[in-house]
Amino acid sequence: MTRPDPALRQARAEELAELLDGRPLVLVGMMGAGKTTVGRRLAARLNRQFLDSDEEIEKAAQMSVPEIFEQRGEPEFRAGETRVIARVLKTRGVVLATGGGAFVNQETRALVKAEAISVWLKAEIGILFDRVSRRSNRPLLKTANPRATLEKLIEERYPIYAEADVTVTSRDVPQEAVASDVVQAVLAHLKQQDT
């Protein structure tokens, strides 16, 4: 795999930043798809602020996501998530990584579609399970069979994630490469809209 020329990479990033014209770029997909890691790289490349909706929710609630799930339940977490995402989408020039269930929520999805360009980072079950198994902070996977739970979530969520403006495959390569794929895919999407 050849690395893209840094000057070309920079030119693509600048072109994308110009075409986005301040519109937020929102990453959606399953837990473990690489939204936060890729999002940070995209923000650096596009000279934008990076935000993670889970981190913003934790700041607002002054407790961790697992604590919110445990003490207040998933419906209360989702309501807070929608409020936080609505607030963040008012910020120009932001790259936002969302939690796995955010885009599944109809209200949140409508907000993202109206205010931003959405990118689904799509990954295979094997990659996702390998990544999420390394962490214990996934409330939805605290089940007797986490892999089966993940498969069920994929079955339910992938048709909804497919409504994102752009789909990019998250694979087992350096996340810098996935960030480049996102830049190219969003550029192509925006240029197609202009024609």
Short mmCIF file of C-alpha atoms in Angstrom, two decimals, residues 7-183:
data_model
loop_
_atom_site.label_atom_id
_atom_site.label_comp_id
_atom_site.label_asym_id
_atom_site.label_seq_id
_atom_site.Cartn_x
_atom_site.Cartn_y
_atom_site.Cartn_z
CA ALA A 7 1.09 17.64 -0.50
CA LEU A 8 -1.77 15.83 -2.27
CA ARG A 9 -3.22 14.76 1.08
CA GLN A 10 -3.08 18.36 2.31
CA ALA A 11 -4.68 19.67 -0.91
CA ARG A 12 -7.55 17.16 -0.55
CA ALA A 13 -8.08 18.16 3.09
CA GLU A 14 -8.15 21.86 2.18
CA GLU A 15 -10.59 21.21 -0.68
CA LEU A 16 -12.87 19.23 1.64
CA ALA A 17 -12.75 21.91 4.35
CA GLU A 18 -13.77 24.48 1.72
CA LEU A 19 -16.63 22.34 0.36
CA LEU A 20 -17.94 21.59 3.86
CA ASP A 21 -18.03 25.34 4.49
CA GLY A 22 -18.24 24.91 8.26
CA ARG A 23 -20.86 22.14 8.20
CA PRO A 24 -20.18 19.53 10.90
CA LEU A 25 -18.79 16.16 9.86
CA VAL A 26 -20.44 13.41 11.94
CA LEU A 27 -19.09 9.87 12.26
CA VAL A 28 -21.63 7.14 12.97
CA GLY A 29 -21.36 3.38 13.37
CA MET A 30 -20.92 0.57 15.84
CA MET A 31 -18.80 0.71 18.96
CA GLY A 32 -15.29 -0.29 17.95
CA ALA A 33 -15.60 1.01 14.38
CA GLY A 34 -12.90 3.63 15.06
CA LYS A 35 -15.07 6.75 15.15
CA THR A 36 -13.05 8.50 17.86
CA THR A 37 -9.61 7.58 16.52
CA VAL A 38 -10.47 8.39 12.90
CA GLY A 39 -12.37 11.50 14.03
CA ARG A 40 -9.33 12.91 15.83
CA ARG A 41 -7.19 12.39 12.71
CA LEU A 42 -9.84 13.98 10.47
CA ALA A 43 -10.15 16.99 12.75
CA ALA A 44 -6.37 17.50 12.74
CA ARG A 45 -6.25 17.19 8.94
CA LEU A 46 -9.17 19.55 8.38
CA ASN A 47 -8.02 21.97 11.09
CA ARG A 48 -11.30 21.48 12.97
CA GLN A 49 -12.32 20.92 16.56
CA PHE A 50 -12.90 17.26 17.47
CA LEU A 51 -15.70 16.29 19.85
CA ASP A 52 -16.89 12.90 21.05
CA SER A 53 -20.60 12.82 21.95
CA ASP A 54 -20.03 10.33 24.80
CA GLU A 55 -17.40 12.63 26.36
CA GLU A 56 -19.74 15.62 25.97
CA ILE A 57 -22.57 13.64 27.62
CA GLU A 58 -20.26 12.68 30.51
CA LYS A 59 -19.32 16.35 31.03
CA ALA A 60 -22.97 17.44 30.97
CA ALA A 61 -24.14 14.67 33.33
CA GLN A 62 -20.98 14.70 35.47
CA MET A 63 -20.89 10.91 35.38
CA SER A 64 -19.57 8.21 33.04
CA VAL A 65 -21.66 6.59 30.32
CA PRO A 66 -21.77 3.24 32.21
CA GLU A 67 -22.93 5.14 35.37
CA ILE A 68 -25.68 6.92 33.40
CA PHE A 69 -26.90 3.58 31.99
CA GLU A 70 -26.81 2.01 35.46
CA GLN A 71 -28.40 4.87 37.42
CA ARG A 72 -30.76 6.43 34.88
CA GLY A 73 -31.28 3.77 32.20
CA GLU A 74 -30.79 3.78 28.45
CA PRO A 75 -33.87 5.98 27.61
CA GLU A 76 -32.52 8.82 29.80
CA PHE A 77 -29.05 8.38 28.28
CA ARG A 78 -30.51 8.60 24.72
CA ALA A 79 -32.50 11.74 25.60
CA GLY A 80 -29.33 13.39 26.92
CA GLU A 81 -27.42 12.21 23.86
CA THR A 82 -29.94 13.88 21.53
CA ARG A 83 -29.72 17.16 23.49
CA VAL A 84 -25.90 17.12 23.45
CA ILE A 85 -25.69 16.30 19.73
CA ALA A 86 -28.22 19.05 18.91
CA ARG A 87 -26.02 21.53 20.81
CA VAL A 88 -22.77 20.32 19.18
CA LEU A 89 -24.25 20.50 15.67
CA LYS A 90 -24.71 24.26 16.16
CA THR A 91 -20.89 24.54 16.31
CA ARG A 92 -19.32 25.33 12.95
CA GLY A 93 -16.25 23.43 11.83
CA VAL A 94 -16.52 20.42 14.11
CA VAL A 95 -15.83 16.72 13.61
CA LEU A 96 -18.15 14.73 15.88
CA ALA A 97 -17.79 11.07 16.78
CA THR A 98 -21.13 9.71 18.01
CA GLY A 99 -21.94 6.75 20.23
CA GLY A 100 -23.07 3.54 18.51
CA GLY A 101 -26.76 4.10 19.25
CA ALA A 102 -26.95 7.82 18.49
CA PHE A 103 -27.79 7.63 14.77
CA VAL A 104 -30.32 4.86 15.47
CA ASN A 105 -32.43 7.41 17.37
CA GLN A 106 -34.86 8.92 14.84
CA GLU A 107 -34.72 12.44 16.30
CA THR A 108 -30.91 12.45 16.45
CA ARG A 109 -30.67 11.05 12.91
CA ALA A 110 -32.98 13.81 11.61
CA LEU A 111 -30.82 16.46 13.32
CA VAL A 112 -27.63 15.02 11.82
CA LYS A 113 -29.20 14.80 8.35
CA ALA A 114 -30.38 18.42 8.53
CA GLU A 115 -27.23 19.98 9.96
CA ALA A 116 -24.22 17.86 8.96
CA ILE A 117 -22.57 15.42 6.59
CA SER A 118 -22.73 11.92 8.09
CA VAL A 119 -20.16 9.17 7.54
CA TRP A 120 -20.83 5.55 8.50
CA LEU A 121 -17.64 3.76 9.49
CA LYS A 122 -18.68 0.21 8.62
CA ALA A 123 -16.70 -2.69 10.07
CA GLU A 124 -16.98 -6.46 10.04
CA ILE A 125 -18.02 -8.32 13.22
CA GLY A 126 -14.54 -9.81 13.72
CA ILE A 127 -12.81 -6.43 13.77
CA LEU A 128 -15.49 -4.88 16.00
CA PHE A 129 -15.47 -7.73 18.49
CA ASP A 130 -11.68 -7.75 18.67
CA ARG A 131 -11.64 -4.01 19.39
CA VAL A 132 -14.51 -3.87 21.90
CA SER A 133 -13.18 -6.91 23.80
CA ARG A 134 -10.17 -4.84 24.88
CA ARG A 135 -12.37 -2.50 26.93
CA SER A 136 -14.83 -2.99 29.75
CA ASN A 137 -16.73 0.32 29.32
CA ARG A 138 -19.41 -0.95 26.90
CA PRO A 139 -22.71 -1.10 28.84
CA LEU A 140 -24.63 -2.82 26.02
CA LEU A 141 -22.12 -5.69 25.94
CA LYS A 142 -22.37 -6.61 29.60
CA THR A 143 -24.24 -9.78 28.68
CA ALA A 144 -23.67 -13.54 28.94
CA ASN A 145 -22.66 -13.68 25.25
CA PRO A 146 -21.21 -10.31 24.15
CA ARG A 147 -20.44 -11.52 20.60
CA ALA A 148 -24.06 -12.63 20.05
CA THR A 149 -25.22 -9.28 21.47
CA LEU A 150 -22.91 -7.45 19.07
CA GLU A 151 -24.21 -9.53 16.13
CA LYS A 152 -27.79 -8.67 17.10
CA LEU A 153 -26.93 -4.95 17.32
CA ILE A 154 -25.29 -5.13 13.87
CA GLU A 155 -28.40 -6.78 12.43
CA GLU A 156 -30.62 -4.05 13.92
CA ARG A 157 -28.40 -1.05 13.28
CA TYR A 158 -26.67 -1.58 9.91
CA PRO A 159 -29.82 -0.84 7.83
CA ILE A 160 -30.17 2.45 9.77
CA TYR A 161 -26.48 3.38 9.53
CA ALA A 162 -26.83 2.85 5.76
CA GLU A 163 -28.88 6.08 5.72
CA ALA A 164 -25.68 8.07 6.35
CA ASP A 165 -24.54 10.33 3.50
CA VAL A 166 -21.33 8.35 2.98
CA THR A 167 -20.14 4.84 3.91
CA VAL A 168 -16.46 4.06 4.49
CA THR A 169 -15.11 0.65 5.46
CA SER A 170 -13.18 0.62 8.72
CA ARG A 171 -10.64 -2.15 8.39
CA ASP A 172 -7.54 -3.42 10.13
CA VAL A 173 -5.15 -0.79 8.76
CA PRO A 174 -3.65 2.32 10.39
CA GLN A 175 -6.54 4.68 11.15
CA GLU A 176 -4.69 7.35 9.16
CA ALA A 177 -5.58 5.31 6.04
CA VAL A 178 -9.25 5.17 7.04
CA ALA A 179 -9.17 8.96 7.60
CA SER A 180 -7.85 9.34 4.03
CA ASP A 181 -10.70 7.13 2.78
CA VAL A 182 -13.19 9.37 4.60
CA VAL A 183 -11.72 12.54 3.07
#
